[in-house]
Coordinates of C-alpha atoms and ligand atoms in Angstrom, one line a residue:
M1485 CA 26.4 -7.6 -4.4
Q1486 CA 24.7 -10.9 -3.8
P1487 CA 25.6 -13.9 -6.2
M1488 CA 22.9 -14.6 -8.7
P1489 CA 20.8 -17.7 -7.9
T1490 CA 22.5 -20.7 -9.7
D1491 CA 21.0 -23.1 -12.0
S1492 CA 20.8 -25.7 -9.1
C1493 CA 18.2 -23.3 -7.5
T1494 CA 15.9 -23.9 -10.6
R1495 CA 16.3 -27.5 -10.4
R1496 CA 15.7 -27.9 -6.6
S1497 CA 12.1 -29.3 -6.1
S1498 CA 9.7 -26.8 -4.5
N1499 CA 7.2 -27.5 -1.7
L1500 CA 5.5 -24.2 -2.2
P1501 CA 2.7 -24.8 -4.7
V1502 CA 1.7 -21.6 -6.3
F1503 CA 0.1 -22.0 -9.8
P1504 CA -2.3 -24.8 -9.0
P1505 CA -4.1 -22.9 -6.2
M1506 CA -3.8 -19.7 -8.3
Q1507 CA -5.6 -21.3 -11.2
A1508 CA -8.1 -23.1 -9.1
G1509 CA -9.3 -19.8 -7.4
D1510 CA -8.6 -17.7 -10.5
F1511 CA -6.2 -15.3 -8.9
E1512 CA -4.7 -12.6 -10.9
E1513 CA -1.3 -11.9 -9.3
I1514 CA 0.9 -12.7 -6.4
I1515 CA 3.9 -10.5 -5.6
F1516 CA 6.7 -11.8 -3.3
V1517 CA 8.4 -8.9 -1.7
Q1518 CA 11.8 -9.1 0.1
N1519 CA 14.1 -6.5 1.5
R1520 CA 17.2 -7.6 3.1
H1521 CA 18.1 -4.3 5.0
A1522 CA 14.6 -4.5 6.6
G1523 CA 14.4 -8.2 7.0
L1524 CA 11.1 -8.1 5.1
K1525 CA 9.4 -11.1 3.6
A1526 CA 6.0 -10.2 2.5
I1527 CA 3.4 -11.4 0.0
I1528 CA 0.9 -9.1 -1.8
C1529 CA -2.0 -11.2 -3.4
I1530 CA -4.4 -9.6 -5.9
H1531 CA -7.3 -12.0 -6.3
S1532 CA -9.6 -9.9 -8.5
T1533 CA -9.7 -6.4 -10.1
H1534 CA -12.7 -7.4 -12.3
L1535 CA -14.9 -4.9 -10.4
G1536 CA -12.3 -2.4 -9.6
P1537 CA -8.9 -1.9 -7.9
A1538 CA -8.2 -4.7 -5.3
H1539 CA -8.6 -3.5 -1.6
G1540 CA -7.3 -5.4 1.5
G1541 CA -5.4 -4.7 4.6
I1542 CA -1.9 -5.8 5.7
R1543 CA -1.6 -8.8 8.2
R1544 CA 1.7 -9.2 10.1
L1545 CA 1.9 -12.5 11.7
A1546 CA 4.6 -15.0 12.8
Y1547 CA 3.6 -17.6 10.3
Q1548 CA 4.9 -21.1 10.8
S1549 CA 6.0 -21.5 7.2
E1550 CA 6.0 -19.7 3.9
A1551 CA 3.3 -22.0 2.6
G1552 CA 1.1 -21.0 5.6
A1553 CA 1.6 -17.2 4.8
L1554 CA 0.8 -17.8 1.1
A1555 CA -2.4 -19.9 2.0
D1556 CA -3.5 -17.1 4.3
V1557 CA -3.0 -14.3 2.0
M1558 CA -4.9 -16.1 -0.7
R1559 CA -7.7 -17.0 1.5
L1560 CA -8.0 -13.5 2.8
A1561 CA -7.6 -11.8 -0.7
W1562 CA -10.5 -14.1 -2.0
A1563 CA -12.6 -13.1 0.8
M1564 CA -12.1 -9.6 0.1
S1565 CA -13.2 -10.1 -3.4
R1566 CA -16.4 -11.7 -2.1
K1567 CA -16.9 -8.7 0.2
T1568 CA -16.4 -6.0 -2.4
A1569 CA -18.6 -7.9 -4.8
M1570 CA -21.4 -8.4 -2.3
A1571 CA -21.1 -4.7 -1.3
G1572 CA -21.8 -3.6 -4.9
I1573 CA -18.8 -1.2 -5.1
P1574 CA -16.4 -0.7 -7.9
A1575 CA -13.5 -2.5 -6.0
G1576 CA -12.0 -5.9 -6.0
G1577 CA -10.1 -8.1 -3.5
G1578 CA -6.5 -8.3 -2.4
K1579 CA -4.5 -8.6 0.8
A1580 CA -0.9 -8.4 2.0
V1581 CA 0.9 -10.4 4.7
I1582 CA 4.2 -9.8 6.3
I1583 CA 6.0 -12.8 7.7
D1584 CA 6.9 -11.6 11.2
H1585 CA 10.3 -12.8 12.6
P1586 CA 12.9 -11.6 15.1
G1587 CA 15.0 -10.2 12.3
L1588 CA 12.2 -7.9 10.9
R1589 CA 13.0 -4.3 11.3
R1590 CA 9.3 -3.3 11.6
H1591 CA 9.3 0.4 10.5
A1592 CA 11.8 -0.2 7.5
G1593 CA 9.7 -3.3 6.5
Y1594 CA 6.5 -1.4 6.4
E1595 CA 8.3 1.3 4.4
A1596 CA 9.6 -1.3 1.9
L1597 CA 6.2 -2.9 1.6
G1598 CA 4.8 0.7 0.8
C1599 CA 7.3 0.9 -2.0
A1600 CA 6.2 -2.3 -3.5
I1601 CA 2.4 -1.3 -3.2
D1602 CA 3.2 2.0 -5.0
K1603 CA 4.8 0.0 -7.9
L1604 CA 1.4 -1.6 -8.4
G1605 CA 0.2 1.8 -9.6
G1606 CA -3.3 1.6 -8.0
R1607 CA -4.1 -2.0 -8.6
F1608 CA -3.9 -2.6 -4.9
Y1609 CA -5.1 -0.3 -2.0
T1610 CA -4.3 -1.3 1.6
G1611 CA -5.1 -0.5 5.2
P1612 CA -5.1 -2.1 8.6
D1613 CA -5.4 -5.8 9.6
V1614 CA -4.2 -8.0 12.5
G1615 CA -0.8 -6.9 13.6
T1616 CA -0.8 -3.7 11.7
T1617 CA -1.1 -0.5 13.7
E1618 CA -1.8 3.3 12.7
A1619 CA 2.1 3.8 13.3
D1620 CA 2.9 0.9 10.8
L1621 CA 0.4 2.4 8.2
A1622 CA 2.2 5.9 8.7
A1623 CA 5.4 4.2 7.4
V1624 CA 3.5 2.8 4.4
R1625 CA 2.1 6.1 3.7
R1626 CA 5.6 7.6 3.3
H1627 CA 6.0 5.7 0.1
T1628 CA 2.5 5.2 -1.4
S1629 CA -0.8 7.0 -1.5
F1630 CA -2.6 3.7 -2.1
V1631 CA -3.4 3.3 1.5
V1632 CA -6.3 4.4 3.7
E1633 CA -5.8 7.9 5.2
A1634 CA -4.9 8.3 8.8
Q1635 CA -7.6 7.4 11.3
T1636 CA -8.7 9.7 14.0
G1637 CA -10.6 6.9 15.7
S1638 CA -13.8 8.9 15.8
G1639 CA -16.0 11.2 13.8
P1640 CA -17.5 10.8 10.3
G1641 CA -15.5 8.6 8.0
D1642 CA -14.1 6.4 10.7
I1643 CA -13.6 2.8 9.3
A1644 CA -14.6 1.0 12.5
E1645 CA -17.6 3.3 12.7
A1646 CA -18.7 2.4 9.3
T1647 CA -18.2 -1.3 9.9
A1648 CA -20.4 -1.0 13.0
R1649 CA -23.1 0.7 11.0
G1650 CA -23.0 -2.1 8.5
V1651 CA -23.4 -4.7 11.4
I1652 CA -26.3 -2.7 12.8
A1653 CA -28.1 -2.7 9.4
S1654 CA -27.5 -6.4 9.3
I1655 CA -29.0 -6.9 12.7
R1656 CA -32.0 -4.9 11.8
A1657 CA -32.5 -6.9 8.7
T1658 CA -32.1 -10.1 10.6
L1659 CA -34.7 -9.0 13.2
Q1660 CA -37.1 -8.1 10.3
F1661 CA -36.7 -11.5 8.7
L1662 CA -37.1 -13.4 11.9
Y1663 CA -39.8 -11.2 13.7
S1664 CA -41.2 -8.9 11.0
N1665 CA -40.1 -5.9 13.0
H1666 CA -36.6 -4.5 12.8
S1667 CA -36.5 -3.1 16.4
P1668 CA -34.1 -4.7 18.9
A1669 CA -36.3 -3.6 21.8
G1670 CA -37.0 -6.5 24.1
H1671 CA -34.8 -8.9 22.3
R1672 CA -31.8 -10.7 23.8
F1673 CA -28.3 -10.3 22.3
A1674 CA -25.0 -11.9 23.1
I1675 CA -21.7 -10.0 22.1
Q1676 CA -18.4 -11.6 22.0
G1677 CA -15.8 -8.9 22.1
L1678 CA -16.3 -5.2 23.1
G1679 CA -13.5 -3.7 20.9
A1680 CA -13.9 -1.0 18.2
I1681 CA -16.9 -2.7 16.6
G1682 CA -18.5 -4.8 19.5
A1683 CA -18.7 -1.7 21.8
R1684 CA -20.4 0.4 19.1
V1685 CA -22.9 -2.3 18.2
G1686 CA -23.5 -2.9 22.0
E1687 CA -24.2 0.8 22.7
W1688 CA -26.6 1.0 19.8
L1689 CA -28.5 -2.2 21.0
W1690 CA -28.6 -1.0 24.6
S1691 CA -29.9 2.5 23.7
S1692 CA -32.5 0.7 21.5
G1693 CA -33.8 -1.2 24.6
A1694 CA -32.3 -4.5 24.0
E1695 CA -31.3 -7.0 26.7
L1696 CA -27.5 -7.6 26.5
S1697 CA -25.0 -10.4 27.5
V1698 CA -21.5 -9.4 26.9
A1699 CA -18.1 -11.0 27.2
E1700 CA -14.6 -9.5 26.8
I1701 CA -11.1 -10.9 27.8
D1702 CA -9.8 -7.3 28.4
T1703 CA -11.5 -6.5 31.7
A1704 CA -10.8 -2.8 31.4
K1705 CA -13.2 -2.6 28.5
L1706 CA -15.9 -4.2 30.7
R1707 CA -15.9 -1.2 33.2
R1708 CA -18.3 0.8 31.5
W1709 CA -20.9 -2.0 31.0
R1710 CA -20.9 -3.6 34.6
G1711 CA -23.9 -2.4 36.7
R1712 CA -26.0 -1.2 33.7
P1713 CA -29.6 -2.3 33.6
R1714 CA -30.3 -4.9 30.9
V1715 CA -26.7 -5.7 30.7
R1716 CA -25.2 -9.1 31.9
V1717 CA -21.5 -9.6 31.9
V1718 CA -20.6 -13.3 31.0
P1719 CA -17.4 -15.1 31.2
P1720 CA -15.6 -15.3 27.7
D1721 CA -15.9 -19.1 27.6
R1722 CA -19.7 -19.1 28.2
I1723 CA -20.8 -16.3 25.7
L1724 CA -21.4 -18.5 22.7
A1725 CA -23.7 -20.8 24.5
T1726 CA -25.7 -17.9 26.2
A1727 CA -29.4 -18.0 25.5
C1728 CA -30.3 -15.1 23.1
D1729 CA -32.0 -14.2 20.0
I1730 CA -28.9 -13.0 18.1
L1731 CA -25.3 -13.8 18.9
S1732 CA -22.9 -11.3 17.7
P1733 CA -19.2 -12.5 17.3
C1734 CA -17.1 -9.4 17.3
A1735 CA -13.8 -10.8 18.4
L1736 CA -11.7 -13.3 16.5
G1737 CA -12.4 -15.7 13.6
G1738 CA -12.8 -19.4 13.6
V1739 CA -15.0 -19.5 16.8
I1740 CA -17.9 -21.5 15.5
S1741 CA -17.4 -25.1 14.4
T1742 CA -19.8 -27.9 13.8
R1743 CA -19.5 -29.0 17.5
T1744 CA -19.9 -25.5 19.1
T1745 CA -22.9 -25.2 21.6
L1746 CA -25.0 -22.2 20.6
N1747 CA -28.4 -21.2 22.0
C1748 CA -29.5 -18.4 19.6
R1749 CA -31.8 -18.1 16.6
A1750 CA -29.1 -16.1 14.4
V1751 CA -25.5 -15.2 14.3
V1752 CA -24.8 -11.7 13.0
G1753 CA -21.3 -10.2 13.8
A1754 CA -18.3 -8.3 12.6
A1755 CA -15.7 -11.0 13.0
N1756 CA -14.0 -12.2 9.8
N1757 CA -14.5 -15.9 9.2
P1758 CA -16.3 -16.8 12.5
L1759 CA -16.9 -20.2 11.2
A1760 CA -14.1 -22.6 11.7
D1761 CA -14.9 -23.9 8.1
D1762 CA -17.7 -24.0 5.5
T1763 CA -19.1 -27.3 6.9
A1764 CA -20.2 -25.2 10.0
A1765 CA -22.6 -23.1 7.9
L1766 CA -24.4 -26.3 6.7
A1767 CA -24.5 -27.5 10.3
L1768 CA -26.0 -24.3 11.6
H1769 CA -28.6 -24.4 8.9
K1770 CA -29.6 -27.9 9.8
R1771 CA -30.0 -26.7 13.4
G1772 CA -32.2 -24.0 12.4
I1773 CA -29.8 -21.3 13.2
L1774 CA -29.7 -18.3 10.6
F1775 CA -26.0 -17.4 9.9
A1776 CA -25.5 -14.0 8.2
P1777 CA -22.4 -14.3 6.0
D1778 CA -19.7 -12.3 7.5
F1779 CA -18.3 -11.1 4.2
V1780 CA -21.7 -9.3 3.8
V1781 CA -22.2 -8.1 7.4
N1782 CA -18.7 -6.5 7.9
A1783 CA -18.3 -4.7 4.5
G1784 CA -18.9 -1.2 5.9
G1785 CA -15.2 -0.6 6.5
V1786 CA -14.1 -1.4 2.9
I1787 CA -17.0 0.5 1.5
E1788 CA -15.9 3.6 3.5
G1789 CA -12.3 3.2 2.7
A1790 CA -12.8 2.4 -1.1
G1791 CA -15.3 5.4 -1.3
R1792 CA -12.6 7.8 -0.3
H1793 CA -10.1 6.3 -2.7
L1794 CA -12.3 5.8 -5.7
G1795 CA -14.3 9.0 -5.4
F1796 CA -17.8 7.9 -4.2
A1797 CA -17.4 9.1 -0.6
D1798 CA -20.8 10.8 -0.9
K1799 CA -22.4 7.4 -1.6
T1800 CA -20.9 5.4 1.1
A1801 CA -23.7 6.0 3.8
E1802 CA -26.2 4.6 1.2
A1803 CA -24.1 1.6 0.4
I1804 CA -23.5 0.7 4.0
E1805 CA -27.4 0.9 4.6
R1806 CA -27.8 -1.4 1.6
I1807 CA -25.9 -4.1 3.5
G1808 CA -29.3 -4.8 5.3
D1809 CA -31.3 -5.0 2.1
T1810 CA -28.6 -7.4 0.5
L1811 CA -28.9 -9.7 3.6
L1812 CA -32.6 -9.8 3.4
T1813 CA -32.4 -10.8 -0.2
I1814 CA -30.0 -13.5 0.7
Y1815 CA -32.2 -14.8 3.6
R1816 CA -35.2 -14.9 1.3
R1817 CA -33.4 -16.7 -1.6
A1818 CA -32.0 -19.1 0.9
R1819 CA -35.4 -19.8 2.4
R1820 CA -36.8 -20.4 -1.1
A1821 CA -33.9 -22.7 -2.1
K1822 CA -33.7 -24.5 1.4
Q1823 CA -30.0 -23.7 1.5
P1824 CA -27.8 -21.9 4.1
P1825 CA -27.7 -18.2 3.5
Y1826 CA -23.8 -18.6 3.3
A1827 CA -24.0 -20.9 0.3
V1828 CA -26.5 -18.4 -1.3
A1829 CA -24.3 -15.4 -0.7
L1830 CA -21.1 -17.3 -2.2
T1831 CA -23.1 -18.0 -5.4
M1832 CA -24.2 -14.4 -5.7
A1833 CA -20.7 -13.2 -5.1
D1834 CA -19.3 -15.5 -7.7
K1835 CA -21.8 -14.4 -10.3
R1836 CA -21.0 -10.8 -9.6
L1837 CA -17.3 -11.4 -9.9
R1838 CA -17.7 -13.1 -13.2
S1839 CA -20.0 -10.3 -14.5
G1840 CA -17.2 -7.7 -14.0
R1841 CA -15.6 -6.0 -17.1
G1842 CA -12.2 -7.7 -16.6
P1843 CA -9.0 -7.1 -14.8
A1844 CA -8.2 -3.3 -14.3
G1845 CA -5.3 -2.0 -16.1
R1846 CA -2.4 -0.2 -14.4
S1847 CA -3.2 3.4 -14.3
Ligands
NAI3255 P1 -10.8 -5.0 18.2 O1 -9.5 -5.6 18.4 O2 -11.0 -3.6 18.5 O3 -11.8 -5.8 19.2 C1 -11.9 -7.2 19.4 C2 -12.2 -7.4 20.8 O4 -12.4 -8.7 21.1 C3 -10.9 -7.0 21.7 O5 -11.3 -6.0 22.7 C4 -10.5 -8.3 22.4 O6 -9.9 -8.2 23.7 C5 -11.7 -9.1 22.3 N1 -11.6 -10.6 22.3 C6 -10.7 -11.3 21.8 N2 -10.8 -12.6 22.1 C7 -12.0 -12.7 22.9 C8 -12.7 -13.7 23.4 N3 -12.5 -15.0 23.3 N4 -13.8 -13.4 24.2 C9 -14.1 -12.1 24.4 N5 -13.5 -11.1 23.8 C10 -12.5 -11.3 23.1 O7 -11.4 -5.4 16.8 P2 -12.5 -4.8 15.9 O8 -12.0 -3.7 15.1 O9 -13.6 -4.4 16.9 O10 -12.9 -6.1 15.1 C11 -13.7 -7.1 15.5 C12 -13.7 -8.3 14.5 O11 -14.3 -7.6 13.3 C13 -12.4 -8.7 14.0 O12 -12.5 -10.1 13.8 C14 -12.0 -8.0 12.8 O13 -11.2 -8.8 11.9 C15 -13.5 -7.8 12.1 N6 -13.5 -6.6 11.2 C16 -13.2 -5.3 11.7 C17 -13.4 -4.3 10.8 C18 -13.1 -2.9 11.3 O14 -13.4 -1.9 10.5 N7 -12.5 -2.7 12.6 C19 -13.7 -4.6 9.4 C20 -14.1 -5.9 9.1 C21 -13.9 -6.9 10.0

């Protein structure tokens, strides 16, 4: 039995501000989870259930500080709310992070987090994110059903496949907006990252007659691309500056800042938060580069996952196709308002969030 926290704990000053950022971003709930046996320190953040139960994956990272983990989970949960709002599905935004450290017993940690998620009674549904594998999710699944079902990695219903279909719908919409024709044939594309999404998008572009420049740090993944007609393999540090019509970042976030050299007409990719910060969106706009908001483009996965949990699996294909229509609406409004599409999409997402019926109760 551990001693109860003493009164001195309550008097100690805290350097972890919680309520001011929660109030500023209108967050509903933040749950701190610890389990001594597992060495688990985790945070579950529910940004909004106004439109439906919150959805968001589990990120496991060796955060430098607890404040850093809190800031990350809040930023990611808020981004999930924007994503689900713009996807037009009855779901909200949340996220979970596990603070990785040498004392973490990984399997037991994910199990303990599963118990904590279960106690939320369906206010939060989870799935994979950076650092969380299918094996980790299997541990979560032992204690809760509020988690995406096991992935086969192929076939209908695959989450990555669904995300790729949303990116493809977005590329078609962007081509339509720029060239009044949605076919990629004859256009030049640059893809950063040939993982689950980038490879699928690349295959579709290639089979549609596009010219491709591709970069990947894992050379094994380049094997199937080398030597193909209309495909050029580019060193990873040169892909962003490659001359093309559409650049598709499908690797990590934060790759485009105000100073990044780009040589494209539009940026349309799967990567979460590809812009280093919001000022980059304005900088791209001033340079005449069309930036498709990532939280609109890469919503296919959450649409697919939420569809299965919330009983609209028969409508997910349609909702993923609609991503292209939403993007066209954003582009047209942005052109009329002479604003970056990113700013227009943020305003639209905010409005949709505010129009919700109010926080979902525990079921
Ligand atoms: P993945 O891990 O399968 O693929 C990413 C690929 O990028 C890897 O092959 C990696 O080696 C490569 N890479 C990393 N740094 C690179 C660099 N500097 N240059 C070239 N290649 C590099 O990930 P996945 O699932 O394809 O996701 C791609 C992006 O889309 C990620 O940012 C992810 O967060 C985001 N996303 C993925 C979703 C999904 O359903 N898988 C859903 C929503 C967003």
